[in-house]
Amino acid sequence: MMSMFITCSSSFAQKNELKEIEKLVKKNNTTEVVKLLEKVETMLPEATDDQKAAYYFFKAKNEVNLAKNGIDFNENRSKAVRSINQLIKFENETKSKKYTTEILPVKNNLLAELVDDAIDNNRNKNYKKSSRLFEQAYNLNNVDTVYLYNAANDAVNAKDYDFAETKFKELIALKYNGKSKTYVATSQTTGKVESFGIDKKVRDLAVKSGTHSAPETIFNKSALPTIYNSLTHILLNKENYSEAEEYALKAYDLDKENINNLLNVLYLYYNTNRLDKYEEYANEGVEKFPKNELLLYNLAVIHIKNNENEQAVNYLNKILTLNKNNFDALKTLGNLELQKDAEVTNKINALPNTASADKKRNQLMQEKRTVYINALEYYQQAKAVNDKDESLNELITQIQDFLDKN
């Protein structure tokens, strides 16, 4: 009987405390609510399901109020997200909807605030903050997986690669592909096409009411190639080549029209010294993109790194047949020409200081001069395209000084 009396007393006390909390929440007396919630929390093990749900409900509402009052704004908004989810999860488990129904307007308002705040930060290029806000929006409403996708992309923009990596992997685990429909119609007031997002009913209602006309449906293509491509970039930058390979090949298979997917594969195989694979994809790429200057230039650079300058020159000349004003190709050809100077200089330095060697020295000096003239021609063409490259301008000055003196 004593045990029953203690349990009943505890339940009765909680009931009174919760009634008091309800009054204080309505008055926005957040400080007192926090104190009473802490007190009720200690009695939760003996509480009824209805009392536990009430606790989560008032806790969520108070955290929203704290955030609105400017008290630890971000922290309390995050806590509110967790409390709302906890309440909905608890009532799902206990087959009740009493407080879930009441919390939904609060949830929807909070979600709208999070998304609006995230969009504002994105526009202002505060990408790290917007990525976290989109993540919170997703945590509050995980049906809208696009929020998680936005969180990952904004993390990439913020160079917050570890966070982005976890979010992209989460999207893959969720089998997110980003295919969607966007419903639009033309405003009768402005004459501009306006988006209604994924809400077809609202769009159709606007058309029916006469505020909009010319309804259309825009089909958004899959985001999977972008997800795999972004993950590949992150892992390649970390030099995690073994894991990057899976994502790089997947991105390429999903979208072979995107040159970046091919370049990632080439970079991967070159850096892991699998040149047979590199050559296989390079040949496929040149066949598919014979006029892509970026691909041809990257192939040239890789050959230069492999001391295969003749092949590199062939690719660079191909670029110039496509675009005679390609700055990178012109400058690189100048660099390759200038590399010959080292060999000539070594030969000159190896000559003995004798009268019989003077003839050979003069020949080599003429070779050196020819190297400089050829390099200067490429550099001057490059400068005509872009005269703001300081290293190039300095090289031109040095070469001209040498030629004036010799």
Short mmCIF file of C-alpha atoms in Angstrom, two decimals:
data_model
loop_
_atom_site.label_atom_id
_atom_site.label_comp_id
_atom_site.label_asym_id
_atom_site.label_seq_id
_atom_site.Cartn_x
_atom_site.Cartn_y
_atom_site.Cartn_z
CA MET A 1 0.00 0.00 0.00
CA MET A 2 2.85 2.36 0.85
CA SER A 3 4.44 1.62 -2.57
CA MET A 4 1.13 2.34 -4.31
CA PHE A 5 0.74 5.56 -2.33
CA ILE A 6 4.24 6.76 -3.31
CA THR A 7 3.57 5.97 -7.01
CA CYS A 8 0.21 7.74 -6.95
CA SER A 9 1.73 10.75 -5.17
CA SER A 10 4.49 10.95 -7.82
CA SER A 11 1.95 10.76 -10.66
CA PHE A 12 -0.25 13.37 -8.97
CA ALA A 13 2.77 15.66 -8.50
CA GLN A 14 3.73 15.31 -12.15
CA LYS A 15 0.19 16.14 -13.20
CA ASN A 16 0.29 19.35 -11.20
CA GLU A 17 3.77 20.24 -12.46
CA LEU A 18 2.72 19.73 -16.08
CA LYS A 19 -0.36 21.92 -15.60
CA GLU A 20 1.88 24.63 -14.18
CA ILE A 21 4.32 24.21 -17.07
CA GLU A 22 1.46 24.59 -19.55
CA LYS A 23 0.47 27.93 -17.99
CA LEU A 24 4.06 29.18 -17.95
CA VAL A 25 4.65 28.15 -21.59
CA LYS A 26 1.60 30.20 -22.64
CA LYS A 27 3.04 33.17 -20.71
CA ASN A 28 6.46 32.60 -22.38
CA ASN A 29 8.09 32.36 -18.93
CA THR A 30 10.96 30.27 -20.29
CA THR A 31 13.21 30.41 -17.21
CA GLU A 32 10.60 28.93 -14.85
CA VAL A 33 9.60 26.35 -17.47
CA VAL A 34 13.21 25.11 -17.69
CA LYS A 35 13.32 24.64 -13.89
CA LEU A 36 10.03 22.75 -13.77
CA LEU A 37 10.97 20.56 -16.76
CA GLU A 38 14.17 19.55 -14.98
CA LYS A 39 12.10 18.58 -11.96
CA VAL A 40 9.61 16.56 -14.05
CA GLU A 41 12.45 14.83 -15.91
CA THR A 42 13.60 13.15 -12.68
CA MET A 43 10.10 11.64 -12.30
CA LEU A 44 9.74 10.40 -15.90
CA PRO A 45 10.44 6.72 -15.14
CA GLU A 46 7.20 6.59 -13.08
CA ALA A 47 5.22 8.78 -15.49
CA THR A 48 2.35 7.60 -17.68
CA ASP A 49 2.74 7.62 -21.48
CA ASP A 50 0.47 10.66 -21.66
CA GLN A 51 2.62 12.52 -19.10
CA LYS A 52 5.84 11.62 -20.93
CA ALA A 53 4.37 12.89 -24.19
CA ALA A 54 3.28 16.11 -22.45
CA TYR A 55 6.82 16.55 -21.12
CA TYR A 56 8.34 16.27 -24.64
CA PHE A 57 5.65 18.60 -26.01
CA PHE A 58 6.23 21.39 -23.48
CA LYS A 59 9.99 20.95 -23.70
CA ALA A 60 9.86 21.46 -27.49
CA LYS A 61 7.58 24.50 -27.23
CA ASN A 62 9.78 26.08 -24.58
CA GLU A 63 12.94 25.53 -26.64
CA VAL A 64 11.22 27.24 -29.57
CA ASN A 65 10.31 30.14 -27.27
CA LEU A 66 13.88 30.35 -25.97
CA ALA A 67 15.19 30.57 -29.54
CA LYS A 68 12.61 33.23 -30.44
CA ASN A 69 13.66 35.21 -27.36
CA GLY A 70 17.24 35.17 -28.68
CA ILE A 71 18.56 32.93 -25.90
CA ASP A 72 21.25 30.56 -27.30
CA PHE A 73 19.38 30.82 -30.59
CA ASN A 74 21.10 28.08 -32.61
CA GLU A 75 21.46 25.68 -29.69
CA ASN A 76 17.82 25.96 -28.60
CA ARG A 77 16.57 25.65 -32.16
CA SER A 78 18.60 22.45 -32.51
CA LYS A 79 17.20 21.18 -29.20
CA ALA A 80 13.67 21.96 -30.38
CA VAL A 81 14.24 19.84 -33.49
CA ARG A 82 15.36 16.90 -31.33
CA SER A 83 12.46 17.31 -28.87
CA ILE A 84 9.84 17.49 -31.63
CA ASN A 85 11.26 14.34 -33.23
CA GLN A 86 11.36 12.63 -29.83
CA LEU A 87 7.70 13.47 -29.19
CA ILE A 88 6.52 12.25 -32.60
CA LYS A 89 8.59 9.06 -32.32
CA PHE A 90 7.27 8.39 -28.78
CA GLU A 91 3.63 8.86 -29.76
CA ASN A 92 4.09 6.66 -32.82
CA GLU A 93 5.40 3.93 -30.55
CA THR A 94 2.57 4.37 -28.03
CA LYS A 95 -0.08 4.64 -30.78
CA SER A 96 -1.13 8.13 -29.74
CA LYS A 97 -1.43 11.38 -31.73
CA LYS A 98 -2.62 13.73 -28.99
CA TYR A 99 0.43 15.99 -28.77
CA THR A 100 1.71 15.19 -32.26
CA THR A 101 -1.34 16.94 -33.69
CA GLU A 102 -0.67 19.98 -31.51
CA ILE A 103 3.06 20.12 -32.27
CA LEU A 104 2.66 19.97 -36.09
CA PRO A 105 2.01 23.73 -36.54
CA VAL A 106 5.08 24.43 -34.37
CA LYS A 107 7.09 21.95 -36.44
CA ASN A 108 5.97 23.47 -39.74
CA ASN A 109 6.78 27.03 -38.59
CA LEU A 110 10.20 25.94 -37.36
CA LEU A 111 10.86 24.11 -40.63
CA ALA A 112 9.93 27.20 -42.65
CA GLU A 113 12.25 29.34 -40.50
CA LEU A 114 15.15 26.90 -40.93
CA VAL A 115 14.74 26.70 -44.70
CA ASP A 116 14.35 30.49 -45.11
CA ASP A 117 17.41 31.05 -42.92
CA ALA A 118 19.39 28.46 -44.89
CA ILE A 119 18.45 30.07 -48.22
CA ASP A 120 19.42 33.54 -46.94
CA ASN A 121 22.81 32.27 -45.77
CA ASN A 122 23.33 30.49 -49.07
CA ARG A 123 22.60 33.71 -50.98
CA ASN A 124 25.06 35.56 -48.76
CA LYS A 125 27.64 32.80 -49.36
CA ASN A 126 27.69 31.77 -45.69
CA TYR A 127 27.85 28.20 -46.91
CA LYS A 128 28.97 26.48 -43.72
CA LYS A 129 26.04 27.95 -41.80
CA SER A 130 23.55 27.22 -44.58
CA SER A 131 24.74 23.60 -44.77
CA ARG A 132 24.06 23.11 -41.05
CA LEU A 133 20.64 24.78 -41.33
CA PHE A 134 19.67 22.53 -44.24
CA GLU A 135 20.81 19.58 -42.15
CA GLN A 136 18.55 20.71 -39.29
CA ALA A 137 15.66 21.10 -41.74
CA TYR A 138 16.27 17.54 -42.92
CA ASN A 139 16.45 16.27 -39.34
CA LEU A 140 13.09 17.90 -38.67
CA ASN A 141 11.50 16.60 -41.87
CA ASN A 142 13.48 13.69 -43.28
CA VAL A 143 10.88 13.10 -46.00
CA ASP A 144 12.38 16.08 -47.86
CA THR A 145 15.75 14.48 -48.68
CA VAL A 146 16.57 17.48 -50.86
CA TYR A 147 17.47 19.35 -47.64
CA LEU A 148 20.21 16.77 -46.99
CA TYR A 149 21.40 17.17 -50.59
CA ASN A 150 21.55 20.97 -50.13
CA ALA A 151 23.45 20.50 -46.86
CA ALA A 152 26.07 18.37 -48.63
CA ASN A 153 26.47 20.76 -51.58
CA ASP A 154 26.78 23.84 -49.38
CA ALA A 155 29.39 22.04 -47.28
CA VAL A 156 31.42 21.53 -50.47
CA ASN A 157 31.09 25.27 -51.23
CA ALA A 158 32.32 25.97 -47.70
CA LYS A 159 35.27 23.57 -48.23
CA ASP A 160 33.91 21.64 -45.24
CA TYR A 161 34.78 18.36 -46.92
CA ASP A 162 34.51 15.95 -43.99
CA PHE A 163 30.93 17.05 -43.31
CA ALA A 164 30.10 16.94 -47.02
CA GLU A 165 31.51 13.43 -47.33
CA THR A 166 29.29 12.07 -44.54
CA LYS A 167 26.19 13.71 -46.03
CA PHE A 168 26.84 12.44 -49.57
CA LYS A 169 27.38 8.92 -48.24
CA GLU A 170 24.15 9.24 -46.26
CA LEU A 171 22.33 10.23 -49.46
CA ILE A 172 23.71 7.18 -51.26
CA ALA A 173 22.66 4.92 -48.36
CA LEU A 174 19.15 6.42 -48.61
CA LYS A 175 19.14 5.69 -52.37
CA TYR A 176 18.42 9.36 -53.05
CA ASN A 177 18.54 10.23 -56.74
CA GLY A 178 17.07 13.74 -56.82
CA LYS A 179 14.64 13.04 -59.64
CA SER A 180 11.65 15.27 -59.10
CA LYS A 181 8.96 17.38 -60.70
CA THR A 182 8.66 21.12 -60.26
CA TYR A 183 5.26 22.67 -60.90
CA VAL A 184 5.22 26.15 -62.42
CA ALA A 185 2.68 28.59 -63.84
CA THR A 186 2.71 32.12 -65.21
CA SER A 187 1.59 34.92 -62.88
CA GLN A 188 -1.21 37.02 -64.34
CA THR A 189 0.09 40.02 -62.37
CA THR A 190 3.80 40.00 -63.29
CA GLY A 191 3.74 37.87 -66.44
CA LYS A 192 6.64 35.85 -65.02
CA VAL A 193 6.81 32.08 -64.59
CA GLU A 194 6.63 31.23 -60.87
CA SER A 195 7.53 27.96 -59.18
CA PHE A 196 5.22 26.13 -56.79
CA GLY A 197 7.93 23.58 -55.97
CA ILE A 198 6.59 20.05 -55.60
CA ASP A 199 3.08 21.20 -54.63
CA LYS A 200 0.89 20.42 -57.64
CA LYS A 201 -2.35 21.02 -55.73
CA VAL A 202 -1.43 24.62 -54.85
CA ARG A 203 -0.32 25.29 -58.44
CA ASP A 204 -3.55 23.88 -59.85
CA LEU A 205 -5.57 25.89 -57.32
CA ALA A 206 -3.77 29.09 -58.41
CA VAL A 207 -4.59 28.34 -62.06
CA LYS A 208 -8.20 27.55 -61.19
CA SER A 209 -8.58 30.79 -59.22
CA GLY A 210 -7.26 32.78 -62.19
CA THR A 211 -4.14 34.26 -60.55
CA HIS A 212 -1.94 32.07 -62.77
CA SER A 213 -2.08 30.50 -66.22
CA ALA A 214 -0.08 28.23 -68.55
CA PRO A 215 0.73 25.47 -66.04
CA GLU A 216 3.83 23.41 -66.82
CA THR A 217 5.74 20.56 -65.23
CA ILE A 218 9.54 20.68 -65.17
CA PHE A 219 11.28 17.32 -64.81
CA ASN A 220 14.50 17.54 -62.79
CA LYS A 221 17.12 14.97 -63.76
CA SER A 222 18.88 12.63 -61.35
CA ALA A 223 21.41 14.16 -58.95
CA LEU A 224 23.28 10.85 -58.54
CA PRO A 225 26.10 11.68 -61.00
CA THR A 226 26.75 14.93 -59.11
CA ILE A 227 26.75 13.11 -55.76
CA TYR A 228 29.26 10.50 -56.95
CA ASN A 229 31.35 13.16 -58.69
CA SER A 230 31.52 15.31 -55.55
CA LEU A 231 32.45 12.33 -53.39
CA THR A 232 35.18 11.43 -55.87
CA HIS A 233 36.65 14.94 -55.67
CA ILE A 234 36.67 14.85 -51.87
CA LEU A 235 38.35 11.44 -51.69
CA LEU A 236 40.89 12.28 -54.41
CA ASN A 237 41.88 15.40 -52.49
CA LYS A 238 42.40 13.18 -49.43
CA GLU A 239 44.44 10.82 -51.63
CA ASN A 240 42.06 8.04 -50.61
CA TYR A 241 42.36 6.45 -54.03
CA SER A 242 41.09 2.98 -53.12
CA GLU A 243 37.73 4.33 -51.94
CA ALA A 244 37.59 7.05 -54.62
CA GLU A 245 37.76 4.50 -57.45
CA GLU A 246 34.28 3.09 -56.74
CA TYR A 247 32.66 6.53 -56.81
CA ALA A 248 34.71 7.77 -59.79
CA LEU A 249 33.70 4.82 -61.98
CA LYS A 250 30.09 5.05 -60.84
CA ALA A 251 29.94 8.77 -61.70
CA TYR A 252 31.43 8.06 -65.12
CA ASP A 253 28.99 5.22 -65.83
CA LEU A 254 26.05 7.41 -64.81
CA ASP A 255 27.04 10.40 -66.93
CA LYS A 256 29.63 9.88 -69.64
CA GLU A 257 28.75 13.25 -71.19
CA ASN A 258 30.29 15.09 -68.24
CA ILE A 259 33.97 15.59 -69.01
CA ASN A 260 34.79 16.04 -65.30
CA ASN A 261 33.75 12.45 -64.60
CA LEU A 262 36.28 11.25 -67.17
CA LEU A 263 39.03 13.55 -65.87
CA ASN A 264 38.53 12.16 -62.36
CA VAL A 265 39.00 8.62 -63.62
CA LEU A 266 42.15 9.61 -65.54
CA TYR A 267 43.55 11.43 -62.51
CA LEU A 268 42.84 8.41 -60.32
CA TYR A 269 44.58 5.90 -62.57
CA TYR A 270 47.52 8.19 -63.27
CA ASN A 271 48.15 8.79 -59.57
CA THR A 272 47.89 5.08 -58.76
CA ASN A 273 50.30 4.29 -61.63
CA ARG A 274 47.81 2.08 -63.47
CA LEU A 275 48.79 3.44 -66.86
CA ASP A 276 47.08 0.66 -68.81
CA LYS A 277 43.75 1.73 -67.32
CA TYR A 278 44.67 5.36 -67.80
CA GLU A 279 45.39 4.80 -71.49
CA GLU A 280 42.15 2.84 -71.94
CA TYR A 281 40.00 5.69 -70.59
CA ALA A 282 42.14 8.39 -72.22
CA ASN A 283 41.64 6.84 -75.67
CA GLU A 284 37.92 6.50 -75.00
CA GLY A 285 37.84 10.14 -73.92
CA VAL A 286 39.66 11.50 -76.96
CA GLU A 287 37.32 9.51 -79.18
CA LYS A 288 34.28 10.86 -77.34
CA PHE A 289 35.53 14.43 -76.85
CA PRO A 290 37.96 15.04 -79.75
CA LYS A 291 37.49 18.79 -79.54
CA ASN A 292 37.46 19.24 -75.78
CA GLU A 293 40.33 21.57 -74.97
CA LEU A 294 40.25 20.79 -71.25
CA LEU A 295 40.65 17.05 -71.84
CA LEU A 296 43.44 17.55 -74.37
CA TYR A 297 45.24 19.91 -72.01
CA ASN A 298 44.99 17.51 -69.08
CA LEU A 299 46.37 14.71 -71.24
CA ALA A 300 49.24 16.98 -72.22
CA VAL A 301 50.01 17.81 -68.58
CA ILE A 302 50.04 14.13 -67.61
CA HIS A 303 52.49 13.36 -70.44
CA ILE A 304 54.70 16.23 -69.30
CA LYS A 305 54.76 14.78 -65.78
CA ASN A 306 55.77 11.46 -67.34
CA ASN A 307 58.61 13.16 -69.28
CA GLU A 308 56.84 12.40 -72.56
CA ASN A 309 57.15 15.88 -74.00
CA GLU A 310 56.70 14.88 -77.63
CA GLN A 311 53.23 13.43 -76.94
CA ALA A 312 52.41 16.48 -74.82
CA VAL A 313 53.33 18.84 -77.67
CA ASN A 314 51.02 16.89 -80.01
CA TYR A 315 48.07 17.41 -77.67
CA LEU A 316 48.92 21.09 -77.16
CA ASN A 317 49.13 21.68 -80.90
CA LYS A 318 45.74 19.96 -81.31
CA ILE A 319 44.34 22.49 -78.85
CA LEU A 320 45.75 25.38 -80.87
CA THR A 321 44.16 24.05 -84.07
CA LEU A 322 40.85 24.24 -82.21
CA ASN A 323 41.58 27.55 -80.48
CA LYS A 324 44.67 29.54 -81.37
CA ASN A 325 44.10 31.75 -78.30
CA ASN A 326 44.20 29.01 -75.66
CA PHE A 327 46.35 30.68 -73.00
CA ASP A 328 47.35 27.52 -71.12
CA ALA A 329 48.42 25.69 -74.28
CA LEU A 330 50.52 28.65 -75.49
CA LYS A 331 52.22 29.16 -72.13
CA THR A 332 52.89 25.43 -71.70
CA LEU A 333 54.43 25.18 -75.18
CA GLY A 334 56.69 28.08 -74.20
CA ASN A 335 57.64 26.25 -71.01
CA LEU A 336 58.44 23.06 -72.91
CA GLU A 337 60.59 25.02 -75.36
CA LEU A 338 62.41 26.71 -72.49
CA GLN A 339 63.15 23.31 -70.88
CA LYS A 340 65.59 22.65 -73.74
CA ASP A 341 67.73 25.48 -72.36
CA ALA A 342 68.92 23.36 -69.43
CA GLU A 343 70.41 20.72 -71.75
CA VAL A 344 72.16 23.33 -73.90
CA THR A 345 73.48 25.16 -70.81
CA ASN A 346 74.91 21.90 -69.41
CA LYS A 347 76.76 21.29 -72.68
CA ILE A 348 78.19 24.81 -72.60
CA ASN A 349 79.33 24.42 -69.00
CA ALA A 350 80.98 21.08 -69.84
CA LEU A 351 83.24 22.64 -72.49
CA PRO A 352 86.84 23.29 -71.54
CA ASN A 353 88.05 26.85 -71.44
CA THR A 354 90.20 26.53 -74.58
CA ALA A 355 90.42 28.26 -77.94
CA SER A 356 89.52 25.04 -79.76
CA ALA A 357 86.21 24.81 -77.81
CA ASP A 358 85.16 28.36 -78.72
CA LYS A 359 83.61 27.31 -82.05
CA LYS A 360 81.44 24.68 -80.33
CA ARG A 361 80.58 27.21 -77.61
CA ASN A 362 79.40 29.72 -80.21
CA GLN A 363 77.23 27.06 -81.87
CA LEU A 364 75.67 26.14 -78.53
CA MET A 365 75.07 29.81 -77.68
CA GLN A 366 73.23 30.15 -81.00
CA GLU A 367 71.13 27.08 -80.06
CA LYS A 368 70.42 28.70 -76.70
CA ARG A 369 69.36 31.90 -78.43
CA THR A 370 67.04 29.92 -80.77
CA VAL A 371 65.44 28.21 -77.76
CA TYR A 372 64.78 31.60 -76.17
CA ILE A 373 63.39 33.07 -79.40
CA ASN A 374 61.00 30.12 -79.86
CA ALA A 375 59.87 30.24 -76.21
CA LEU A 376 59.41 34.02 -76.41
CA GLU A 377 57.16 33.64 -79.45
CA TYR A 378 54.79 31.36 -77.53
CA TYR A 379 54.93 33.58 -74.44
CA GLN A 380 54.13 36.73 -76.37
CA GLN A 381 51.13 35.04 -78.00
CA ALA A 382 50.00 33.96 -74.53
CA LYS A 383 50.45 37.50 -73.21
CA ALA A 384 48.26 38.83 -76.01
CA VAL A 385 45.51 36.61 -74.59
CA ASN A 386 46.16 37.44 -70.92
CA ASP A 387 48.58 40.20 -69.95
CA LYS A 388 47.82 39.89 -66.23
CA ASP A 389 49.91 36.74 -65.59
CA GLU A 390 52.83 38.02 -63.50
CA SER A 391 55.03 34.93 -63.83
CA LEU A 392 54.63 35.05 -67.61
CA ASN A 393 55.45 38.77 -67.78
CA GLU A 394 58.55 38.20 -65.67
CA LEU A 395 59.73 35.39 -67.97
CA ILE A 396 59.24 37.56 -71.04
CA THR A 397 61.32 40.35 -69.47
CA GLN A 398 64.14 37.95 -68.55
CA ILE A 399 64.23 36.41 -72.04
CA GLN A 400 64.23 39.80 -73.73
CA ASP A 401 67.12 40.92 -71.47
CA PHE A 402 69.11 37.82 -72.43
CA LEU A 403 68.48 38.28 -76.16
CA ASP A 404 69.42 41.99 -75.98
CA LYS A 405 72.74 41.09 -74.33
CA ASN A 406 73.55 38.09 -76.53
#
